């Protein structure tokens, strides 16, 4: 199974033969924090990355605990590092579905990130999909209903992505609590919660809860908020028992030396964090408003990207925009979506304006040629 | 299980508080090819690495086929890339031992790299060790003998590292052929051949053979010969069927953007390759001779490192040398070795001289304090 994702920047670059603005890959529009970029020191390549990752785990622990001053603290023993959060999706799927001769089920609300389905299948799980509500937000009642039906099955893993890729919808605290209740009521069930976009969200992280539970496994990433997709680094938070088992599957030196150093620098840069949150919130409102003005249906988003729908062929639009230096994600490869949908990341004002202008131009041209 | 390896440079740096020459990690003493270092462009971090790895696979294919002008060619379909060869050790162990309810056996000649045992155990294999000859070279007869005994077991994976870490011993063509014969005679057997040090060896690679067989799986690395341990990149060569199955286990974006770009640059640098081979061969002879002169037993090596034995406590020696800015690998964690053994990489002449001087000094001091 070939993975299909946004961010096929290099392939697109060869097609476009020009400068490209990437709206396809959900990355912080400010790019890498300057302080992190400065940590890229080429001479370090000739040394292995540290085998002992305590220093970075401590920094991650401080970072996530600061978000949640009141709750339980997630210590170093609650944290695992991964070569991108994708390593943690693979390894947790492997761990959770490892037990032989048990019936294995994954419950995946759609549309969502395709790798949950890929790795659940790889490790032998049967996939159950939960359809969204009409506005493409999570249908919590339906999710809990399916959970109840699966309750007597041996193993059930519920994948939640909040804010969700590609819809931008998130679960609020009350909804999270009802889902956690359903998981607790089942015996061999757990939640895989993908918080890779949580820094852009108005909802609070569940890291504090995860530190006290072995049936809640959270992944987070440096890829999106800190704009480090090229380096491959993410982390997981869960109960100590789960993290210990997971670490047996991790590769030694899974975090390359640059990812290690850049991540440490990112976690210190409070100014970058504040600036990014403020700008993304403002630009999301602007971009969403403008796209609606030109007639697109835009879904409510709690993340740094927008899902939009229109009566067009998004593959054609994508190619047209690429020839003009703009890369977007067309969503036909997402289960539950089709060629009418596009996903665009929220970028800086001058970039967002270019996107709006170009889409407008495309629509006018299409209208004329009808 | 905590991995123990050489190259604990960063931890050692904190202890030593000074400049360190690393003899512990078997890396090319010339360091990263300059052209590769120049490819490290910080602005690239904000983009995902290419999902499609064809360009790099093509370059790897050209590189390994050039070594073996007469034989079968290893094409792109015979090559998988890994985040360090360690990802390929894990994934191939997972793949080979995946079938349920079959008796699983790993056959590991000792002493050797510890991760073969670690991942075989992780995926449920029973471990069989083959003792070396008295000079610590491979005992081929014994290996084939154990293979024959295991032949009726359902699955047998023979791990060979040639040149072998930590002994430096390699198998010659004739020995390789008799082992391949034994594997062919068994039904569900395969060889995992680690050629991470092959560029330093006088023996030829078996890549050409691997391209035509699904029961020979070779891993190679950019870490050792091209001195890129910090970046994490290696590759595997085998029959197309095996590679296809293996790639299902690989992570998307497993090769970070810098590893990708640096590897491409390395493969073009013929001058660096030639210079490195010549220097390592010369310095290996020099270092081995000098260590013998001061009374150490030094094992024959076909790689860029030397295993040496003496009646001392190598842990104590390691600490003593570290305080003087030299990092070596003491070998008590290798199955079959003990505290008398050290492994030192072959470095540049002026560095090798410092090592010899310091070991001499240590021995004199020890003699006096007796």
XYZ file of C-alpha atoms in Angstrom:
740
model
C 0.000 0.000 0.000
C 1.475 3.291 -1.139
C 1.039 6.118 1.349
C -0.621 9.236 -0.061
C -0.090 12.476 1.788
C 0.194 16.204 1.282
C 3.614 17.789 1.163
C 4.823 16.118 -2.015
C 6.878 19.260 -2.382
C 9.951 17.865 -4.153
C 8.016 15.998 -6.813
C 5.838 19.068 -7.315
C 8.865 21.331 -7.557
C 10.125 19.345 -10.507
C 6.773 19.715 -12.207
C 6.392 23.403 -11.483
C 9.979 24.458 -12.189
C 9.420 27.541 -10.059
C 9.028 28.730 -6.492
C 6.119 27.044 -4.746
C 4.009 28.116 -1.762
C 3.049 24.926 0.061
C -0.586 24.960 1.247
C -0.678 21.164 1.218
C 1.169 20.064 4.305
C -0.347 21.657 7.437
C 2.901 23.156 8.661
C 3.271 26.327 10.757
C 3.570 29.152 8.194
C 6.374 30.835 10.122
C 8.670 27.929 9.273
C 11.345 26.614 11.612
C 12.095 28.713 14.730
C 15.320 30.593 13.967
C 16.913 29.271 17.142
C 16.276 25.709 15.992
C 17.739 26.376 12.566
C 20.898 27.636 14.224
C 21.315 24.292 15.990
C 21.883 22.499 12.664
C 25.624 22.089 12.844
C 26.967 19.987 10.006
C 30.052 18.722 11.900
C 27.766 16.808 14.258
C 26.780 14.318 11.531
C 29.846 12.232 12.178
C 28.652 11.342 15.682
C 25.805 9.026 16.616
C 22.804 10.739 18.205
C 22.641 10.211 21.993
C 21.399 6.720 22.887
C 20.134 8.136 26.157
C 17.262 10.505 25.393
C 16.618 11.720 28.939
C 17.596 15.331 28.289
C 15.084 15.753 25.479
C 12.381 13.828 27.331
C 12.819 16.125 30.324
C 12.382 19.148 28.078
C 9.240 17.628 26.504
C 7.912 16.866 29.973
C 8.366 20.500 31.092
C 6.699 21.708 27.909
C 3.546 19.606 28.180
C 3.214 20.056 31.942
C 3.337 23.835 31.554
C 0.149 23.580 29.455
C -1.665 21.922 32.300
C -0.559 23.426 35.596
C -3.282 21.801 37.718
C -3.276 18.174 36.534
C -1.064 15.142 36.977
C 2.440 15.608 35.652
C 3.775 13.574 32.736
C 7.313 12.626 33.701
C 10.137 11.195 31.631
C 8.757 7.692 32.227
C 5.509 8.741 30.541
C 7.224 9.865 27.350
C 8.575 8.023 24.305
C 10.248 9.706 21.338
C 9.665 8.692 17.723
C 11.116 9.397 14.283
C 8.068 11.454 13.487
C 4.780 10.590 15.149
C 4.402 8.017 12.353
C 6.933 5.715 14.101
C 4.688 5.872 17.161
C 1.565 5.037 15.129
C 3.309 1.963 13.732
C 4.830 0.836 17.016
C 1.706 1.346 19.109
C -0.389 -0.531 16.534
C 2.168 -3.335 16.674
C 2.148 -3.337 20.473
C -1.617 -3.147 20.926
C -2.455 -5.780 18.325
C 0.487 -8.065 19.174
C -1.428 -10.606 21.269
C -2.081 -13.636 19.143
C -5.354 -15.449 18.609
C -7.435 -12.573 19.904
C -10.034 -10.827 17.820
C -8.662 -7.401 16.938
C -10.674 -4.328 16.070
C -9.792 -0.778 15.146
C -12.480 1.891 15.292
C -11.713 4.848 13.046
C -13.983 7.884 12.672
C -13.781 9.081 9.068
C -12.499 11.052 7.295
C -9.113 10.956 9.028
C -5.370 10.389 8.617
C -4.832 7.298 6.455
C -1.999 5.688 8.429
C -4.278 4.552 11.301
C -6.044 2.228 8.891
C -2.814 1.146 7.196
C -1.043 0.037 10.378
C -4.124 -1.484 12.009
C -4.535 -3.677 8.947
C -0.838 -4.501 8.891
C -1.102 -5.871 12.435
C -4.201 -7.888 11.705
C -7.050 -5.724 12.973
C -10.487 -5.600 11.443
C -11.418 -1.995 10.665
C -14.685 -0.382 11.783
C -15.441 3.078 10.467
C -17.618 5.683 12.187
C -19.281 8.128 9.796
C -19.170 11.819 10.758
C -22.111 14.160 11.263
C -23.308 16.129 8.246
C -20.935 18.990 9.100
C -18.094 16.407 9.127
C -17.557 16.817 12.893
C -17.285 13.734 15.123
C -20.509 11.828 15.761
C -19.781 10.948 19.378
C -23.034 9.035 19.881
C -22.261 6.855 16.913
C -18.691 6.261 18.086
C -19.840 5.231 21.559
C -22.541 3.080 20.045
C -20.042 1.133 17.929
C -17.715 0.880 20.968
C -20.540 -0.733 22.939
C -21.188 -3.232 20.183
C -17.491 -4.103 20.021
C -17.152 -4.246 23.802
C -17.158 -8.009 24.000
C -14.577 -8.329 21.267
C -11.161 -9.033 22.642
C -9.305 -5.869 21.641
C -10.573 -2.540 20.436
C -8.444 0.469 19.583
C -10.252 3.746 18.956
C -8.287 6.190 16.843
C -9.125 9.826 17.475
C -7.391 12.746 15.837
C -8.274 16.010 17.574
C -8.125 18.465 15.916
C -8.883 16.078 13.107
C -6.945 15.844 9.866
C -8.395 16.751 7.305
C -11.578 18.288 8.757
C -10.118 20.473 11.522
C -12.915 19.358 13.878
C -11.981 18.713 17.507
C -13.643 17.039 20.469
C -14.452 19.204 23.479
C -13.753 18.174 27.057
C -17.236 16.778 27.639
C -17.090 14.650 24.494
C -13.639 13.387 25.454
C -14.918 12.380 28.856
C -17.803 10.401 27.466
C -15.475 8.566 25.099
C -13.033 7.835 27.928
C -15.953 6.482 29.959
C -16.870 4.092 27.144
C -13.271 2.882 26.931
C -13.080 2.332 30.677
C -16.289 0.296 30.542
C -14.769 -2.044 27.952
C -12.074 -4.424 29.090
C -9.455 -4.531 26.366
C -10.027 -1.172 24.774
C -7.786 1.854 24.411
C -7.768 5.243 22.745
C -5.068 6.300 20.358
C -5.335 10.099 20.466
C -3.468 12.053 17.825
C -2.804 15.564 19.144
C -0.399 16.584 16.391
C -2.367 19.814 15.839
C -3.258 20.520 19.470
C -1.090 23.644 19.730
C -3.341 25.374 17.188
C -6.534 24.303 18.974
C -8.795 26.029 21.492
C -9.130 22.685 23.327
C -6.779 21.526 26.069
C -4.434 18.575 25.663
C -5.227 15.298 27.476
C -1.550 14.642 28.273
C -2.167 14.926 31.977
C -4.891 12.227 31.824
C -2.700 10.018 29.610
C 0.106 10.043 32.183
C -2.230 8.281 34.603
C -3.757 5.784 32.203
C -2.468 2.817 30.242
C -5.547 2.888 28.002
C -4.967 6.376 26.622
C -2.051 6.793 24.269
C -1.347 10.277 22.897
C 0.973 11.197 20.066
C 2.267 14.664 19.384
C 4.711 16.084 16.918
C 7.323 18.710 16.229
C 6.408 18.480 12.546
C 3.343 20.716 12.502
C 3.631 23.397 15.169
C 7.424 23.743 15.041
C 7.635 23.202 11.270
C 10.236 20.421 11.336
C 8.806 17.807 8.917
C 12.170 17.243 7.258
C 13.812 16.150 10.510
C 11.368 13.444 11.715
C 10.542 13.863 15.381
C 7.450 13.256 17.494
C 6.594 11.932 20.942
C 4.040 9.864 22.809
C 2.510 10.207 26.268
C 0.881 7.388 28.196
C 1.037 5.379 31.423
C 4.483 4.143 32.416
C 3.704 0.498 31.695
C 2.607 1.248 28.138
C 5.600 3.499 27.452
C 7.999 0.865 28.737
C 6.562 -1.782 26.422
C 6.574 0.627 23.511
C 10.215 1.517 23.990
C 11.179 -2.101 23.400
C 9.979 -1.631 19.834
C 11.794 1.665 19.282
C 15.033 1.740 17.335
C 18.191 2.823 19.097
C 19.213 6.251 17.701
C 15.692 6.752 16.288
C 16.056 10.519 16.754
C 18.747 11.841 14.420
C 21.214 14.357 15.794
C 19.651 17.400 14.113
C 16.121 16.485 15.156
C 17.400 16.105 18.715
C 19.131 19.471 18.818
C 16.438 21.376 16.932
C 13.700 19.993 19.200
C 15.546 21.156 22.308
C 15.844 24.636 20.830
C 12.154 24.729 19.806
C 10.932 23.940 23.287
C 12.687 27.004 24.669
C 11.232 29.441 22.151
C 8.158 30.797 23.950
C 7.961 33.837 21.714
C 7.678 31.717 18.568
C 4.911 29.676 20.187
C 2.868 32.729 21.117
C 3.353 34.437 17.768
C 2.353 31.270 15.883
C -0.836 30.665 17.842
C -2.004 34.244 17.449
C -1.260 34.446 13.735
C -2.817 31.101 12.843
C -6.029 31.936 14.694
C -6.273 35.302 12.915
C -5.399 33.952 9.471
C -7.725 30.977 9.791
C -10.615 33.374 10.295
C -9.477 35.536 7.378
C -8.885 32.667 4.945
C -12.095 30.887 5.874
C -14.104 34.102 5.413
C -12.573 34.860 2.038
C -13.050 31.330 0.727
C -16.705 31.471 1.761
C -17.075 34.802 -0.030
C -16.051 33.230 -3.310
C -18.639 30.514 -2.847
C -16.812 27.578 -1.258
C -18.271 25.552 1.592
C -15.662 25.792 4.361
C -15.817 23.512 7.397
C -15.240 24.806 10.942
C -11.621 24.229 11.876
C -9.819 24.177 15.203
C -6.449 23.571 13.490
C -4.055 25.340 11.117
C -5.797 24.170 7.969
C -9.209 24.331 6.350
C -11.254 21.728 4.541
C -13.282 23.248 1.725
C -15.816 21.802 -0.677
C -17.042 22.936 -4.027
C -18.642 21.540 -7.133
C -15.374 21.110 -9.009
C -12.725 18.553 -9.846
C -10.095 19.203 -7.155
C -7.465 17.183 -9.036
C -7.794 19.565 -11.940
C -7.680 22.568 -9.607
C -4.567 21.203 -7.922
C -2.710 20.861 -11.213
C -3.837 24.335 -12.301
C -2.624 25.907 -9.041
C 0.658 23.997 -9.118
C 1.456 25.442 -12.527
C 1.036 28.831 -10.805
C 3.298 28.014 -7.848
C 0.719 26.914 -5.262
C 0.563 23.408 -3.797
C -2.707 22.244 -2.203
C -4.015 18.892 -0.998
C -6.869 17.410 -2.968
C -8.749 14.992 -0.744
C -10.018 12.154 -2.908
C -7.644 9.712 -1.190
C -9.333 10.343 2.189
C -11.934 7.704 2.962
C -15.318 9.453 3.056
C -14.294 12.414 0.896
C -14.119 12.796 -2.863
C -12.892 15.004 -5.680
C -14.927 17.972 -4.516
C -12.768 18.507 -1.410
C -9.520 20.397 -0.892
C -7.453 20.942 2.239
C -5.355 24.088 2.520
C -3.070 25.055 5.345
C -3.416 28.489 6.876
C -0.373 30.519 5.904
C 0.733 34.138 6.249
C -1.565 36.945 5.038
C 0.257 37.723 1.793
C 0.337 34.017 0.907
C -3.304 33.467 1.802
C -4.241 36.388 -0.416
C -2.437 34.806 -3.364
C -4.320 31.553 -2.823
C -7.680 33.330 -2.747
C -6.880 35.348 -5.855
C -5.807 32.281 -7.770
C -8.826 30.198 -6.775
C -11.025 33.115 -7.781
C -9.258 33.258 -11.141
C -9.718 29.510 -11.617
C -13.434 29.711 -10.886
C -13.930 32.602 -13.278
C -12.075 30.784 -15.997
C -14.128 27.649 -15.458
C -17.336 29.674 -15.595
C -16.314 31.251 -18.894
C -15.432 27.954 -20.517
C -18.804 26.419 -19.657
C 16.531 -4.277 27.181
C 18.860 -1.286 26.989
C 21.064 -1.217 23.908
C 24.786 -0.942 24.610
C 26.968 0.357 21.804
C 30.113 2.318 21.126
C 29.847 5.948 20.199
C 28.393 7.224 23.449
C 30.122 10.430 22.500
C 27.764 12.987 24.031
C 27.600 11.324 27.423
C 31.371 10.912 27.359
C 31.873 14.532 26.376
C 30.097 15.639 29.526
C 32.376 13.428 31.594
C 35.553 14.447 29.857
C 34.835 18.185 29.542
C 37.349 18.404 26.739
C 37.953 17.505 23.125
C 37.608 13.759 22.503
C 39.007 11.538 19.759
C 36.426 8.827 19.163
C 37.999 5.380 18.689
C 34.807 3.704 19.863
C 32.416 3.912 16.971
C 33.956 2.379 13.808
C 33.409 5.444 11.639
C 35.568 6.488 8.677
C 38.299 8.696 10.200
C 38.038 11.258 7.395
C 34.598 12.218 8.653
C 31.751 13.264 6.371
C 32.614 13.873 2.694
C 32.794 17.659 2.291
C 30.336 17.547 -0.573
C 27.809 15.819 1.654
C 28.269 18.349 4.430
C 27.517 21.112 1.950
C 24.154 19.525 1.196
C 22.937 20.222 4.740
C 20.725 23.211 4.041
C 18.792 24.313 7.082
C 15.895 25.846 5.137
C 14.928 22.379 3.897
C 13.755 21.289 7.347
C 10.360 22.841 6.821
C 9.567 20.397 4.019
C 8.789 16.703 4.316
C 11.436 14.386 2.847
C 10.387 12.903 -0.521
C 7.836 10.088 -0.116
C 9.082 8.647 -3.385
C 12.648 7.430 -2.853
C 13.349 6.371 -6.429
C 16.079 8.929 -7.045
C 18.153 7.783 -4.086
C 17.496 4.099 -4.800
C 18.704 4.577 -8.361
C 21.912 6.135 -7.058
C 22.407 3.264 -4.599
C 21.782 0.792 -7.387
C 24.472 2.391 -9.587
C 26.884 2.401 -6.657
C 26.569 -1.272 -5.768
C 26.441 -2.462 -9.370
C 29.690 -0.648 -10.140
C 31.374 -2.873 -7.523
C 30.316 -5.945 -9.399
C 30.496 -5.329 -13.119
C 30.039 -8.969 -14.166
C 27.175 -10.171 -11.974
C 23.434 -9.673 -11.878
C 22.345 -6.085 -11.369
C 20.493 -4.950 -8.274
C 17.793 -2.601 -9.515
C 15.550 -0.182 -7.649
C 13.129 -3.027 -6.916
C 15.903 -4.877 -5.091
C 16.606 -1.991 -2.723
C 14.920 -0.723 0.447
C 16.073 2.288 2.439
C 16.133 2.421 6.236
C 16.646 4.982 9.000
C 20.040 3.487 9.674
C 20.592 -0.178 8.945
C 19.071 -0.782 12.384
C 15.559 -0.119 10.989
C 16.243 -2.866 8.463
C 17.405 -5.301 11.170
C 14.182 -4.704 13.068
C 11.887 -4.844 10.053
C 13.468 -7.908 8.489
C 13.329 -9.753 11.837
C 9.675 -8.784 12.086
C 9.001 -9.918 8.514
C 10.908 -13.182 8.703
C 9.529 -14.257 12.061
C 5.990 -12.945 11.448
C 4.335 -16.258 10.565
C 2.453 -17.463 13.581
C 2.571 -20.897 15.194
C 5.817 -21.850 13.477
C 8.942 -22.727 15.386
C 11.384 -19.830 14.950
C 15.141 -20.012 15.210
C 17.930 -17.502 14.871
C 21.495 -18.713 14.424
C 24.050 -16.140 15.507
C 27.815 -16.686 15.345
C 29.382 -14.941 18.344
C 30.767 -12.512 19.194
C 28.746 -10.140 17.010
C 26.523 -7.069 16.906
C 24.006 -7.276 19.763
C 20.896 -6.103 17.898
C 20.508 -9.382 15.934
C 19.811 -11.175 19.189
C 17.634 -8.373 20.525
C 15.244 -8.248 17.572
C 15.145 -12.019 17.040
C 14.018 -12.392 20.642
C 11.519 -9.566 20.270
C 9.844 -11.419 17.404
C 9.765 -14.710 19.242
C 12.767 -16.608 17.899
C 14.804 -19.059 19.913
C 18.477 -18.102 19.726
C 21.238 -20.535 18.765
C 24.807 -19.340 19.110
C 27.780 -20.604 17.100
C 31.113 -20.284 18.889
C 34.034 -18.908 16.878
C 37.382 -20.573 16.224
C 40.180 -19.877 18.662
C 41.333 -16.880 16.622
C 37.749 -15.564 16.854
C 37.149 -16.040 13.110
C 33.981 -17.762 11.877
C 33.800 -21.519 12.424
C 32.044 -22.342 9.158
C 31.882 -26.072 9.825
C 30.187 -25.459 13.134
C 27.736 -22.995 11.582
C 26.782 -25.441 8.828
C 26.534 -28.217 11.368
C 24.038 -26.278 13.479
C 22.146 -25.298 10.302
C 21.769 -28.971 9.425
C 20.450 -29.768 12.888
C 17.944 -26.912 12.638
C 16.969 -27.782 9.076
C 13.718 -29.447 10.008
C 12.671 -26.574 12.209
C 10.154 -24.349 10.549
C 12.155 -21.135 10.210
C 15.853 -20.460 10.569
C 17.546 -17.107 10.107
C 21.338 -17.093 10.035
C 22.860 -13.748 10.938
C 26.256 -13.113 9.411
C 28.220 -9.914 9.790
C 31.116 -9.792 7.341
C 33.455 -8.137 8.134
C 32.256 -8.967 11.622
C 31.717 -6.460 14.403
C 33.666 -6.571 16.791
C 36.267 -9.071 15.530
C 36.932 -7.705 12.023
C 36.911 -11.273 10.619
C 35.236 -11.810 7.267
C 34.086 -14.803 5.258
C 35.781 -15.456 1.943
C 33.920 -16.352 -1.235
C 34.305 -20.106 -0.750
C 32.982 -19.959 2.817
C 30.060 -17.806 1.674
C 29.201 -20.334 -0.989
C 29.165 -23.254 1.399
C 26.882 -21.312 3.749
C 24.569 -20.366 0.880
C 24.472 -24.045 -0.094
C 23.389 -25.016 3.404
C 20.639 -22.385 3.334
C 19.399 -23.547 -0.057
C 19.237 -27.116 1.232
C 16.961 -26.064 4.090
C 13.410 -25.080 3.252
C 12.550 -22.094 5.377
C 15.984 -20.694 5.983
C 17.547 -17.388 5.036
C 20.733 -15.441 5.587
C 20.760 -11.975 7.045
C 24.116 -10.644 5.867
C 25.360 -7.435 7.440
C 27.807 -5.761 5.045
C 28.005 -2.456 6.910
C 31.822 -2.615 6.807
C 32.201 -4.138 3.335
C 33.783 -1.032 1.798
C 36.806 -1.493 4.070
C 37.132 -5.191 3.253
C 39.232 -7.134 0.767
C 36.219 -9.387 0.112
C 33.597 -8.650 -2.514
C 30.007 -7.795 -1.689
C 27.263 -10.389 -2.276
C 24.780 -7.755 -3.471
C 24.647 -9.254 -6.924
C 23.703 -12.675 -5.504
C 21.142 -11.087 -3.160
C 19.347 -9.434 -6.087
C 18.537 -12.891 -7.422
C 17.559 -14.551 -4.154
C 14.771 -14.118 -1.673
C 16.706 -16.081 0.957
C 19.657 -13.698 1.126
C 19.034 -10.331 2.700
C 21.906 -7.862 2.834
C 22.076 -4.646 4.811
C 24.554 -1.871 4.198
C 25.008 1.551 5.672
C 26.098 5.119 5.082
C 27.017 5.308 8.768
C 30.423 3.648 8.677
C 32.098 4.249 5.338
C 30.569 7.676 4.687
C 30.674 8.723 8.353
C 27.030 9.768 8.664
C 25.920 8.146 11.954
C 24.103 11.265 13.083
C 21.792 11.261 10.062
C 20.476 7.660 10.157
C 20.545 6.036 6.755
C 21.157 2.527 5.504
C 19.824 0.222 2.796
C 18.962 -3.393 2.095
C 19.378 -5.563 -0.982
C 17.406 -8.733 -1.675
C 15.042 -10.384 -4.142
C 12.128 -8.242 -5.300
C 9.518 -10.265 -3.417
C 11.335 -9.831 -0.118
C 11.925 -6.109 -0.669
C 8.278 -5.552 -1.501
C 7.128 -7.236 1.696
C 9.704 -5.343 3.718
C 8.608 -1.992 2.368
C 5.146 -2.523 3.810
C 6.773 -2.312 7.242
C 8.809 0.800 6.468
C 7.658 4.179 7.699
C 6.729 6.827 5.169
C 9.411 9.557 5.309
C 11.824 7.174 7.100
C 14.774 8.949 5.476
C 15.022 12.501 6.792
C 15.733 15.282 4.322
C 19.389 15.733 5.287
C 20.135 12.010 5.193
C 18.545 11.894 1.756
C 20.568 14.782 0.353
C 23.853 13.835 2.027
C 23.585 10.243 0.787
C 23.120 11.396 -2.796
C 26.223 13.564 -2.493
C 28.269 10.744 -0.911
C 27.558 8.337 -3.737
C 29.079 10.752 -6.231
C 32.336 11.260 -4.334
C 34.650 8.674 -5.894
C 37.760 10.472 -4.649
C 36.636 10.249 -1.017
C 35.945 6.529 -1.455
C 39.382 5.810 -2.861
C 41.214 7.932 -0.316
C 39.322 6.293 2.557
C 40.000 2.712 1.465
C 43.701 3.352 0.985
C 44.182 5.175 4.266
C 42.240 2.678 6.368
C 44.175 -0.260 4.933
C 47.490 1.480 5.652
C 46.530 2.674 9.116
C 45.056 -0.682 10.110
C 48.417 -2.286 9.437
C 50.243 0.454 11.321
C 47.953 0.459 14.352
C 47.832 -3.316 14.563
C 51.631 -3.555 14.397
C 52.143 -0.901 17.076
C 49.601 -2.442 19.438
C 51.287 -5.805 19.053
C 54.657 -4.192 19.815
C 53.407 -3.010 23.186
C 52.259 -6.519 24.010
C 48.580 -6.675 23.070
C 47.036 -9.613 21.251
C 45.461 -8.082 18.122
C 43.038 -10.079 15.961
C 43.234 -10.074 12.161
C 40.809 -7.498 10.829
C 39.288 -6.948 7.409
C 37.449 -3.826 8.613
C 38.219 -0.328 9.886
C 38.639 -1.393 13.495
C 40.722 -3.769 15.568
C 39.799 -6.100 18.385
C 42.607 -6.377 20.923
C 43.022 -8.446 24.063
C 45.192 -8.037 27.085
C 45.324 -9.077 30.703
C 43.727 -5.904 32.015
C 40.424 -4.469 33.094
C 39.227 -2.736 29.929
C 36.559 -0.784 31.823
C 39.284 0.801 33.911
C 41.378 1.472 30.801
C 38.373 3.067 29.080
C 37.788 5.488 31.958
C 41.492 6.320 32.138
C 41.667 7.067 28.410
C 38.458 9.086 28.482
C 39.929 11.386 31.108
C 42.707 11.967 28.549
C 40.382 12.682 25.626
C 40.213 9.234 23.979
C 37.037 7.184 23.682
C 37.344 3.423 23.088
C 34.863 0.538 23.179
C 35.371 -1.975 25.960
C 33.794 -5.245 24.919
C 32.380 -6.922 28.021
C 28.825 -6.420 26.717
C 29.569 -8.590 23.641
C 28.425 -12.173 24.163
C 31.547 -14.360 24.160
C 33.974 -11.592 25.110
C 34.901 -10.174 28.494
C 36.688 -7.337 30.264
C 40.007 -8.163 28.634
C 38.858 -7.003 25.184
C 38.820 -3.573 23.589
C 37.711 -2.490 20.123
C 39.338 0.551 18.565
C 38.546 2.110 15.227
C 41.383 2.816 12.832
C 41.816 6.582 12.612
C 44.308 8.968 11.018
C 48.043 8.528 11.697
C 48.414 11.370 14.217
C 45.368 10.127 16.135
C 46.497 6.504 16.089
C 49.863 7.597 17.485
C 48.174 9.351 20.407
C 46.198 6.185 21.171
C 49.323 4.050 21.155
C 51.229 6.498 23.348
C 48.421 6.677 25.866
C 47.942 2.911 26.073
C 51.692 2.555 26.539
C 51.549 5.116 29.345
C 48.666 3.273 30.977
C 50.494 -0.055 30.871
C 53.653 1.480 32.371
C 51.697 3.092 35.149
C 49.917 -0.161 35.918
C 53.221 -2.017 35.994
C 54.667 0.487 38.483
C 51.691 0.324 40.812
C 51.855 -3.466 41.034
